[in-house]
CSV table of C-alpha atoms in Angstrom, one decimal:
chain,number,residue,atom,x,y,z
A,16,UNK,CA,12.7,45.2,47.5
A,17,UNK,CA,14.6,41.8,47.7
A,18,UNK,CA,13.3,39.5,45.4
A,19,UNK,CA,12.9,35.5,46.4
A,20,UNK,CA,15.0,33.4,45.8
A,21,UNK,CA,12.9,30.2,46.9
A,22,UNK,CA,10.9,27.2,44.1
A,23,UNK,CA,8.2,28.6,44.7
A,24,UNK,CA,9.0,32.4,43.9
A,25,UNK,CA,9.8,32.5,40.2
A,26,UNK,CA,6.0,32.6,39.2
A,27,UNK,CA,6.1,36.1,41.8
A,28,UNK,CA,8.6,37.7,39.6
A,29,UNK,CA,6.9,37.5,36.6
A,30,UNK,CA,3.0,39.8,36.9
A,31,UNK,CA,0.4,40.2,33.9
A,32,UNK,CA,1.4,43.7,33.9
A,33,UNK,CA,5.9,44.2,35.2
A,34,UNK,CA,8.9,41.9,35.8
A,35,UNK,CA,11.0,42.0,38.6
A,36,UNK,CA,14.8,43.3,37.2
A,37,UNK,CA,16.2,40.4,39.4
A,38,UNK,CA,15.7,38.5,36.9
A,39,UNK,CA,18.4,40.5,34.4
A,40,UNK,CA,20.5,41.1,37.2
A,41,UNK,CA,21.1,38.3,39.7
A,42,UNK,CA,23.5,35.5,39.8
A,43,UNK,CA,21.9,33.5,41.1
A,44,UNK,CA,19.0,33.6,39.0
A,45,UNK,CA,20.4,32.6,36.4
A,46,UNK,CA,22.5,30.1,38.1
A,47,UNK,CA,19.7,28.7,38.2
A,48,UNK,CA,18.5,29.5,34.3
A,49,UNK,CA,21.0,27.2,33.3
A,50,UNK,CA,20.2,24.4,35.3
A,51,UNK,CA,16.3,24.9,34.6
A,52,UNK,CA,16.5,26.0,31.4
A,53,UNK,CA,19.5,25.7,29.5
A,54,UNK,CA,20.3,22.1,30.6
A,55,UNK,CA,16.7,21.0,30.2
A,56,UNK,CA,14.6,22.4,28.0
A,57,UNK,CA,15.5,21.5,24.1
A,58,UNK,CA,17.6,23.8,22.3
A,59,UNK,CA,18.5,24.6,19.4
A,60,UNK,CA,22.5,24.0,18.4
A,61,UNK,CA,22.3,24.4,14.2
A,62,UNK,CA,21.0,23.1,11.3
A,63,UNK,CA,22.0,20.4,8.9
A,64,UNK,CA,23.3,22.6,6.2
A,65,UNK,CA,26.2,24.0,8.1
A,66,UNK,CA,27.6,20.5,7.4
A,67,UNK,CA,26.9,19.5,4.1
A,68,UNK,CA,29.9,17.5,4.3
A,69,UNK,CA,30.7,13.7,6.0
A,70,UNK,CA,32.8,14.6,8.8
A,71,UNK,CA,31.9,19.0,8.9
A,72,UNK,CA,31.8,19.7,12.4
A,73,UNK,CA,30.5,22.5,14.4
A,74,UNK,CA,31.9,22.9,18.4
A,75,UNK,CA,28.6,25.2,20.2
A,76,UNK,CA,27.0,24.9,23.6
A,77,UNK,CA,24.3,23.1,25.9
A,78,UNK,CA,23.9,26.0,28.5
A,79,UNK,CA,27.5,26.3,29.9
A,80,UNK,CA,28.2,21.9,28.7
A,81,UNK,CA,30.5,21.9,25.6
A,82,UNK,CA,29.1,19.6,22.8
A,83,UNK,CA,30.0,18.8,19.3
A,84,UNK,CA,27.1,18.6,15.8
A,85,UNK,CA,29.1,16.9,13.5
A,86,UNK,CA,27.4,14.9,10.1
A,87,UNK,CA,29.5,11.0,10.5
A,88,UNK,CA,30.9,9.9,7.6
A,89,UNK,CA,27.4,7.7,7.6
A,90,UNK,CA,25.7,10.4,6.9
A,91,UNK,CA,23.8,11.2,9.9
A,92,UNK,CA,24.1,14.3,12.3
A,93,UNK,CA,24.7,14.1,16.2
A,94,UNK,CA,25.0,16.0,18.9
A,95,UNK,CA,28.4,14.7,21.1
A,96,UNK,CA,29.4,15.7,25.0
A,97,UNK,CA,33.0,17.1,23.6
A,98,UNK,CA,34.0,14.6,26.3
A,99,UNK,CA,36.7,12.7,26.5
A,100,UNK,CA,35.7,9.2,28.4
A,101,UNK,CA,39.4,8.6,29.3
A,102,UNK,CA,40.3,12.1,31.0
A,103,UNK,CA,37.4,14.8,30.5
A,104,UNK,CA,39.9,16.8,28.3
A,105,UNK,CA,37.2,18.3,25.2
A,106,UNK,CA,38.4,16.9,22.2
A,107,UNK,CA,37.9,19.0,19.3
A,108,UNK,CA,39.6,22.6,20.1
A,109,UNK,CA,37.9,24.0,16.3
A,110,UNK,CA,35.3,25.8,15.5
A,111,UNK,CA,33.8,24.4,12.9
A,112,UNK,CA,36.0,22.4,10.4
A,113,UNK,CA,35.8,18.6,8.8
A,114,UNK,CA,37.5,15.5,10.8
A,115,UNK,CA,37.3,11.8,10.6
A,116,UNK,CA,38.5,11.9,13.5
A,117,UNK,CA,38.8,13.3,17.4
A,118,UNK,CA,41.6,13.1,18.8
A,119,UNK,CA,42.1,13.5,22.2
A,120,UNK,CA,45.9,15.7,22.8
A,121,UNK,CA,45.9,15.0,27.1
A,122,UNK,CA,46.3,11.1,26.0
A,123,UNK,CA,46.0,10.3,22.7
A,124,UNK,CA,42.2,9.1,22.9
A,125,UNK,CA,41.1,9.5,18.8
A,126,UNK,CA,36.8,9.0,18.5
A,127,UNK,CA,35.7,8.3,14.7
A,128,UNK,CA,33.2,11.4,14.0
A,129,UNK,CA,30.2,9.0,14.0
A,130,UNK,CA,31.3,8.2,18.0
A,131,UNK,CA,33.1,5.4,17.9
A,132,UNK,CA,36.5,4.8,19.8
A,133,UNK,CA,38.9,4.0,17.4
A,134,UNK,CA,42.2,3.9,19.0
A,135,UNK,CA,43.3,4.1,22.8
A,136,UNK,CA,47.7,4.1,22.8
A,137,UNK,CA,48.5,1.0,25.2
A,138,UNK,CA,45.2,-0.7,25.3
A,139,UNK,CA,46.8,-3.6,27.0
A,140,UNK,CA,47.9,-1.7,30.3
A,141,UNK,CA,44.5,-1.4,30.6
A,142,UNK,CA,43.3,-5.1,31.4
A,143,UNK,CA,40.8,-8.1,29.6
A,144,UNK,CA,38.2,-6.0,30.5
A,145,UNK,CA,38.4,-3.5,28.6
A,146,UNK,CA,36.9,-3.0,25.7
A,147,UNK,CA,36.9,0.0,23.3
A,148,UNK,CA,32.6,-0.5,22.2
A,149,UNK,CA,32.3,0.2,25.9
A,150,UNK,CA,33.8,3.5,25.1
A,151,UNK,CA,32.6,6.1,22.7
A,152,UNK,CA,31.5,8.7,21.9
A,153,UNK,CA,28.2,10.1,24.8
A,154,UNK,CA,25.7,11.3,23.0
A,155,UNK,CA,23.3,13.5,24.7
A,156,UNK,CA,20.4,12.8,26.3
A,157,UNK,CA,17.9,13.3,23.5
A,158,UNK,CA,18.2,14.7,19.8
A,159,UNK,CA,15.7,15.3,17.0
A,160,UNK,CA,15.5,17.7,14.0
A,161,UNK,CA,12.8,19.4,13.0
A,162,UNK,CA,13.0,20.6,8.7
A,163,UNK,CA,16.7,20.7,9.4
A,164,UNK,CA,16.6,22.1,12.0
A,165,UNK,CA,18.6,20.4,14.8
A,166,UNK,CA,18.0,20.7,18.8
A,167,UNK,CA,18.5,19.0,22.2
A,168,UNK,CA,18.4,18.1,25.5
A,169,UNK,CA,20.7,18.1,27.8
A,170,UNK,CA,17.6,16.1,29.8
A,171,UNK,CA,16.9,12.2,29.6
A,172,UNK,CA,13.2,12.0,29.9
A,173,UNK,CA,10.9,15.7,28.7
A,174,UNK,CA,8.3,16.8,26.4
A,175,UNK,CA,9.0,15.7,22.6
A,176,UNK,CA,10.4,18.3,21.2
A,177,UNK,CA,6.9,18.4,18.6
A,178,UNK,CA,5.7,18.9,21.9
A,179,UNK,CA,7.9,22.0,22.9
A,180,UNK,CA,7.5,23.4,19.5
A,181,UNK,CA,3.5,23.2,19.6
A,182,UNK,CA,2.3,25.8,16.2
A,183,UNK,CA,5.2,27.5,16.3
A,184,UNK,CA,6.9,24.4,14.3
A,185,UNK,CA,4.6,26.2,11.4
A,186,UNK,CA,7.0,29.6,11.0
A,187,UNK,CA,9.8,26.9,10.9
A,188,UNK,CA,7.7,25.7,8.4
A,189,UNK,CA,7.7,29.9,6.5
A,190,UNK,CA,11.5,29.9,6.9
A,191,UNK,CA,12.9,26.4,4.2
A,192,UNK,CA,9.4,27.4,2.5
A,193,UNK,CA,11.2,30.5,0.9
A,194,UNK,CA,13.3,28.1,-1.0
A,195,UNK,CA,10.8,26.1,-4.4
A,196,UNK,CA,12.5,23.1,-1.9
A,197,UNK,CA,12.5,24.1,1.0
A,198,UNK,CA,16.0,23.9,1.8
A,199,UNK,CA,18.2,25.9,2.8
A,200,UNK,CA,22.5,26.7,2.4
A,201,UNK,CA,24.0,27.7,6.1
A,202,UNK,CA,27.6,27.8,5.1
A,203,UNK,CA,28.1,31.6,4.3
A,204,UNK,CA,29.4,32.0,7.1
A,205,UNK,CA,28.5,33.4,11.1
A,206,UNK,CA,28.0,37.3,12.1
A,207,UNK,CA,28.7,36.8,15.8
A,208,UNK,CA,28.4,39.9,18.5
A,209,UNK,CA,28.5,40.1,22.1
A,210,UNK,CA,27.4,42.3,25.0
A,211,UNK,CA,27.9,42.9,28.4
A,212,UNK,CA,24.0,43.0,29.7
A,213,UNK,CA,21.5,40.0,29.7
A,214,UNK,CA,20.6,37.1,27.3
A,215,UNK,CA,16.4,37.5,27.8
A,216,UNK,CA,17.1,41.5,26.4
A,217,UNK,CA,16.8,39.7,22.8
A,218,UNK,CA,13.7,39.1,21.4
A,219,UNK,CA,11.3,40.2,19.4
A,220,UNK,CA,9.5,43.9,20.0
A,221,UNK,CA,7.8,45.9,17.6
A,222,UNK,CA,8.0,49.0,20.1
A,223,UNK,CA,11.9,49.6,19.7
A,224,UNK,CA,12.7,50.0,16.4
A,225,UNK,CA,11.0,53.6,15.4
A,226,UNK,CA,13.7,55.1,17.9
A,227,UNK,CA,15.9,53.2,18.3
A,228,UNK,CA,16.7,52.6,14.3
A,229,UNK,CA,15.1,56.1,13.4
A,230,UNK,CA,18.4,55.6,10.8
A,231,UNK,CA,17.2,53.1,9.1
A,232,UNK,CA,13.6,54.7,8.5
A,233,UNK,CA,14.3,57.4,7.8
A,234,UNK,CA,16.6,56.5,5.3
A,235,UNK,CA,13.5,54.2,4.2
A,236,UNK,CA,11.6,57.6,4.2
A,237,UNK,CA,14.0,59.4,2.3
A,238,UNK,CA,14.1,56.4,-0.5
A,239,UNK,CA,10.1,57.1,-0.2
A,240,UNK,CA,9.7,61.0,-0.8
A,241,UNK,CA,9.3,60.7,3.1
A,242,UNK,CA,5.9,58.5,1.9
A,243,UNK,CA,6.2,55.3,4.2
A,244,UNK,CA,3.3,53.6,2.1
A,245,UNK,CA,4.8,53.6,-1.5
A,246,UNK,CA,7.5,51.4,-0.2
A,247,UNK,CA,7.3,47.8,-1.2
A,248,UNK,CA,5.4,47.4,2.5
A,249,UNK,CA,4.6,50.3,4.0
A,250,UNK,CA,5.6,51.3,7.3
A,251,UNK,CA,5.7,47.7,8.9
A,252,UNK,CA,5.8,49.5,12.5
A,253,UNK,CA,2.6,51.6,12.2
A,254,UNK,CA,0.3,50.2,15.1
A,255,UNK,CA,-2.0,51.3,11.3
A,256,UNK,CA,0.1,48.1,9.0
A,257,UNK,CA,-2.3,45.4,10.0
A,258,UNK,CA,0.6,44.0,11.3
A,259,UNK,CA,0.8,41.9,14.9
A,260,UNK,CA,2.2,40.5,18.1
A,261,UNK,CA,1.4,37.0,18.6
A,262,UNK,CA,2.3,34.6,22.0
A,263,UNK,CA,2.2,31.3,20.7
A,264,UNK,CA,2.7,29.5,24.2
A,265,UNK,CA,5.7,27.5,26.0
A,266,UNK,CA,7.9,31.4,25.4
A,267,UNK,CA,7.4,31.1,21.7
A,268,UNK,CA,6.4,34.1,20.1
A,269,UNK,CA,6.0,36.0,16.8
A,270,UNK,CA,6.5,40.0,14.9
A,271,UNK,CA,3.7,39.1,13.0
A,272,UNK,CA,4.5,41.1,9.2
A,273,UNK,CA,1.9,38.8,7.4
A,274,UNK,CA,-0.9,40.9,7.3
A,275,UNK,CA,1.0,44.4,6.4
A,276,UNK,CA,2.7,42.7,3.3
A,277,UNK,CA,-0.7,40.9,1.9
A,278,UNK,CA,-1.8,44.2,2.2
A,279,UNK,CA,1.2,45.9,-0.4
A,280,UNK,CA,2.0,42.1,-1.9
A,281,UNK,CA,1.3,43.5,-5.3
A,282,UNK,CA,4.1,46.8,-4.4
A,283,UNK,CA,6.3,43.8,-3.5
A,284,UNK,CA,6.4,41.5,-6.7
A,285,UNK,CA,6.6,44.4,-9.2
A,286,UNK,CA,9.7,45.1,-6.8
A,287,UNK,CA,11.0,41.3,-6.5
A,288,UNK,CA,10.4,42.0,-11.0
A,289,UNK,CA,12.6,44.5,-11.2
A,290,UNK,CA,15.4,42.3,-9.8
A,291,UNK,CA,17.7,39.7,-11.8
A,292,UNK,CA,15.5,36.9,-12.2
A,293,UNK,CA,13.1,37.5,-9.6
A,294,UNK,CA,10.1,37.1,-11.9
A,295,UNK,CA,12.5,33.3,-12.3
A,296,UNK,CA,12.1,33.9,-8.7
A,297,UNK,CA,8.6,34.0,-8.4
A,298,UNK,CA,6.9,31.6,-11.5
A,299,UNK,CA,9.8,28.4,-9.3
A,300,UNK,CA,7.3,29.8,-5.7
A,301,UNK,CA,4.2,29.3,-7.8
A,302,UNK,CA,5.2,26.2,-9.4
A,303,UNK,CA,6.3,24.9,-6.3
A,304,UNK,CA,3.3,25.6,-4.3
A,305,UNK,CA,0.8,26.9,-6.0
A,306,UNK,CA,-0.6,30.6,-6.6
A,307,UNK,CA,-1.7,31.4,-3.4
A,308,UNK,CA,0.4,30.1,-1.3
A,309,UNK,CA,3.6,30.1,-3.3
A,310,UNK,CA,2.3,34.6,-3.4
A,311,UNK,CA,1.9,33.6,0.3
A,312,UNK,CA,5.8,32.4,1.3
A,313,UNK,CA,6.4,35.4,-0.8
A,314,UNK,CA,4.8,38.4,1.2
A,315,UNK,CA,5.9,35.9,4.5
A,316,UNK,CA,10.1,36.7,2.6
A,317,UNK,CA,11.7,34.0,4.4
A,318,UNK,CA,10.9,36.8,7.5
A,319,UNK,CA,9.0,35.2,10.0
A,320,UNK,CA,10.7,37.3,13.0
A,321,UNK,CA,9.8,34.4,15.4
A,322,UNK,CA,11.4,33.2,19.0
A,323,UNK,CA,11.6,29.5,18.5
A,324,UNK,CA,12.4,30.1,22.5
A,325,UNK,CA,14.5,29.9,24.4
A,326,UNK,CA,17.9,30.6,21.8
A,327,UNK,CA,16.9,30.6,19.0
A,328,UNK,CA,15.6,33.8,16.5
A,329,UNK,CA,14.3,33.5,12.1
A,330,UNK,CA,14.8,37.5,11.8
A,331,UNK,CA,15.5,38.7,8.6
A,332,UNK,CA,16.9,36.0,6.1
A,333,UNK,CA,19.1,34.5,9.2
A,334,UNK,CA,19.5,32.2,12.1
A,335,UNK,CA,19.9,33.8,15.3
A,336,UNK,CA,21.1,31.6,17.8
A,337,UNK,CA,21.4,32.8,22.4
A,338,UNK,CA,24.3,31.8,24.1
A,339,UNK,CA,23.7,32.9,27.1
A,340,UNK,CA,27.0,33.8,29.3
A,341,UNK,CA,26.9,35.1,32.3
A,342,UNK,CA,24.3,37.2,34.0
A,343,UNK,CA,25.4,40.7,32.1
A,344,UNK,CA,26.9,39.0,29.4
A,345,UNK,CA,25.9,37.1,26.2
A,346,UNK,CA,26.5,35.8,22.3
A,347,UNK,CA,24.8,35.9,20.3
A,348,UNK,CA,25.4,34.5,16.7
A,349,UNK,CA,23.3,35.0,13.5
A,350,UNK,CA,24.2,32.3,10.2
A,351,UNK,CA,22.1,33.8,7.1
A,352,UNK,CA,20.5,31.8,5.6
A,353,UNK,CA,20.2,31.7,1.4
A,354,UNK,CA,17.8,29.5,-0.5
A,355,UNK,CA,18.0,26.5,-2.7
A,356,UNK,CA,16.7,26.4,-5.9
A,357,UNK,CA,16.1,29.9,-6.2
A,358,UNK,CA,18.0,32.8,-8.6
A,359,UNK,CA,21.4,33.4,-7.0
A,360,UNK,CA,20.5,37.4,-7.8
A,361,UNK,CA,17.6,36.4,-5.3
A,362,UNK,CA,20.6,34.7,-2.7
A,363,UNK,CA,22.8,38.1,-2.8
A,364,UNK,CA,20.3,40.3,-2.7
A,365,UNK,CA,18.8,38.2,0.9
A,366,UNK,CA,23.3,37.6,1.6
A,367,UNK,CA,22.9,41.6,1.2
A,368,UNK,CA,20.8,42.5,3.6
A,369,UNK,CA,21.6,41.2,6.1
A,370,UNK,CA,25.3,42.5,6.0
A,371,UNK,CA,23.3,46.1,6.0
A,372,UNK,CA,22.2,45.8,9.0
A,373,UNK,CA,22.6,42.9,11.2
A,374,UNK,CA,27.0,43.0,10.1
A,375,UNK,CA,29.3,44.6,12.9
A,376,UNK,CA,29.0,47.7,10.8
A,377,UNK,CA,25.1,47.5,10.2
A,378,UNK,CA,22.3,49.5,10.4
A,379,UNK,CA,20.2,47.4,13.1
A,380,UNK,CA,22.3,44.8,15.7
A,381,UNK,CA,25.2,47.6,16.9
A,382,UNK,CA,22.3,49.4,18.1
A,383,UNK,CA,20.7,46.8,19.7
A,384,UNK,CA,23.8,45.2,21.8
A,385,UNK,CA,24.7,49.6,22.3
A,386,UNK,CA,20.5,48.8,23.9
A,387,UNK,CA,21.3,46.5,25.7
A,388,UNK,CA,24.7,47.0,27.6
A,389,UNK,CA,22.6,50.8,28.0
A,390,UNK,CA,19.9,48.8,29.5
A,391,UNK,CA,21.8,46.4,32.3
A,392,UNK,CA,23.5,49.4,33.7
A,393,UNK,CA,20.1,50.9,34.3
A,394,UNK,CA,19.4,47.9,35.6
A,395,UNK,CA,21.6,48.4,38.9
A,396,UNK,CA,19.5,50.9,39.7
A,397,UNK,CA,17.6,49.3,42.1
A,398,UNK,CA,15.7,51.4,44.4
A,399,UNK,CA,12.0,50.5,42.3
A,400,UNK,CA,12.7,47.6,41.5
A,401,UNK,CA,10.0,46.8,38.7
A,402,UNK,CA,9.6,47.1,34.8
A,403,UNK,CA,6.1,48.1,33.2
A,404,UNK,CA,5.1,45.7,30.2
A,405,UNK,CA,1.7,46.5,29.8
A,406,UNK,CA,2.0,48.4,26.4
A,407,UNK,CA,-1.1,46.8,25.6
A,408,UNK,CA,-2.8,44.6,27.3
A,409,UNK,CA,-5.7,46.9,27.2
A,410,UNK,CA,-6.3,45.5,23.9
A,411,UNK,CA,-4.6,41.9,23.6
A,412,UNK,CA,-7.0,39.5,22.2
A,413,UNK,CA,-6.8,35.5,22.7
A,414,UNK,CA,-7.7,33.6,19.6
A,415,UNK,CA,-9.2,30.0,20.3
A,416,UNK,CA,-5.8,28.3,19.8
A,417,UNK,CA,-4.8,30.2,22.7
A,418,UNK,CA,-3.1,32.4,21.1
A,419,UNK,CA,-2.3,35.9,22.7
A,420,UNK,CA,-2.9,38.8,20.3
A,421,UNK,CA,-1.9,43.1,19.9
A,422,UNK,CA,-1.0,45.1,17.7
A,423,UNK,CA,3.1,44.8,16.3
A,424,UNK,CA,3.6,47.4,18.9
A,425,UNK,CA,3.3,46.1,21.9
A,426,UNK,CA,4.3,44.1,24.1
A,427,UNK,CA,2.5,40.7,24.2
A,428,UNK,CA,6.2,39.3,22.9
A,429,UNK,CA,8.1,40.4,26.0
A,430,UNK,CA,4.8,39.0,28.2
A,431,UNK,CA,4.9,35.4,26.3
A,432,UNK,CA,8.8,35.2,27.0
A,433,UNK,CA,8.6,35.9,30.6
A,434,UNK,CA,5.8,34.2,31.0
A,435,UNK,CA,7.5,30.3,29.2
A,436,UNK,CA,10.0,32.0,31.5
A,437,UNK,CA,8.7,31.4,34.4
A,438,UNK,CA,6.9,27.5,32.7
A,439,UNK,CA,10.3,26.6,32.9
A,440,UNK,CA,11.8,28.2,36.4
A,441,UNK,CA,8.9,26.6,37.8
A,442,UNK,CA,9.2,23.6,37.3
A,443,UNK,CA,11.9,20.9,39.5
C-alpha cells in the first residue's frame, strides 16, 4: 500500500503496535519532518562546557539551517544564524575554534562575537539611512539553557523549554550530578559517525544488545567466569535484571538501568574502590549530596540512557547529537563528558570506556551503524510495509504521572518516540 501524505494521515502511520515503513523511506515525509520537527521544536545545539573561553564557538545546523553557538567576549553563550546580513553568505566556515570576530569573505562585513556589526567597507555607499546597529547577526528566534545544555528553536512561539522537557529534565540533572560539583568538561573532542539510514533508527533499544553486541556481552561473561551476575551490575539487558523502559511523553524515553544498578550497588562500589582514587570519588559524592543520594547518583554512573526528543541522547558518558542529512543519511556526534571535581583516574576511565565502545574502532557504534544501514536497505522491500513493535505491549503499565513503563527489552521506548513523532507531525 502507498502511505498517505495528507496532514490528517500522519497519525495513521503510527499505530499502537506497528509503524508504516514510509516514515523511514519517503523523501516527502522527511521534508515534512524538517519543517514540522527540526525547524520548529526545541533542538539541543550542544553544551556550554564545549565553550569554556570567550570567543569559543562551534558551527552546526538546526535542521538544514546553519547556526553558530558562541561564547561572546562578555561570557554569554548565544546561538546566531550563520548568515551575513548583507548578501547571505555564511560568516564562519570552521567547525570549531576561537574568534573575536566573524567575517564575511564576500564583501568584508565584520561581526563581533556578541553579534553587532563591527565594520563595513565603504559604508558611505549605503547612504545616510544605513546604521550598523540595525545589521547585527540574527539570533535564533528562541534560545534557552538547562544545566548548561543549550537548546534553540526556529519557531518564534511555542512551548517553553521547561514545558518541552517535562519529566525528562530529571535525567539531565542525573547526567550533570555525576560530578560532585554538578558540572562537566566537554573539551575532550568528538566522535562522529555517518551512516546511510534514517535518523529515527538512533534510539533507546534494550532488545538488541544480546544479538547486535554479543561480542561485548561474551567478553563480560569471560571476565566473570561465565556468570554475568558476578560482574558489578549483572546482565543489564535481561528481563530478570529489574531494569525498565520508560516513555516519558513528548517523544522523550529512557532505558532505566537504575533498579538493577541499585540491586548490585555494593558490587559497583567495591569495583569503584579498586580504582586509583576511587574511594576519593565516593567520598566526594557523599560530601556533596549526602550518602543516600550520593550512592544513588553513583549507581546511575552519569549514564541515564535518556533520549530527549528529537535530537539529544545521553548514553554512556556521552552527549549524543543526531543530525538528519536526508531521508537515508544521518550524522551522529558523540561528545564524551568528563566530570569536574573528581580524581583524574575517574575521567580517564570514562574516556577509555567511551572510546572502547563508541569510538570508530569500538565494540558498539560500528555495529549499530551497520545495523541501521541494513535496516534502511531492508525497508526497500515494501510488499508488506508495516513494522511490528508490540513487544511488551501486553505487560506495559502506566504510572500516575502518565509515564508508560515496560521491561528493559520491551519496545516501550520505540513506541514512545513514535508517539512523539506523530504528535509533532500532526501540528500544522
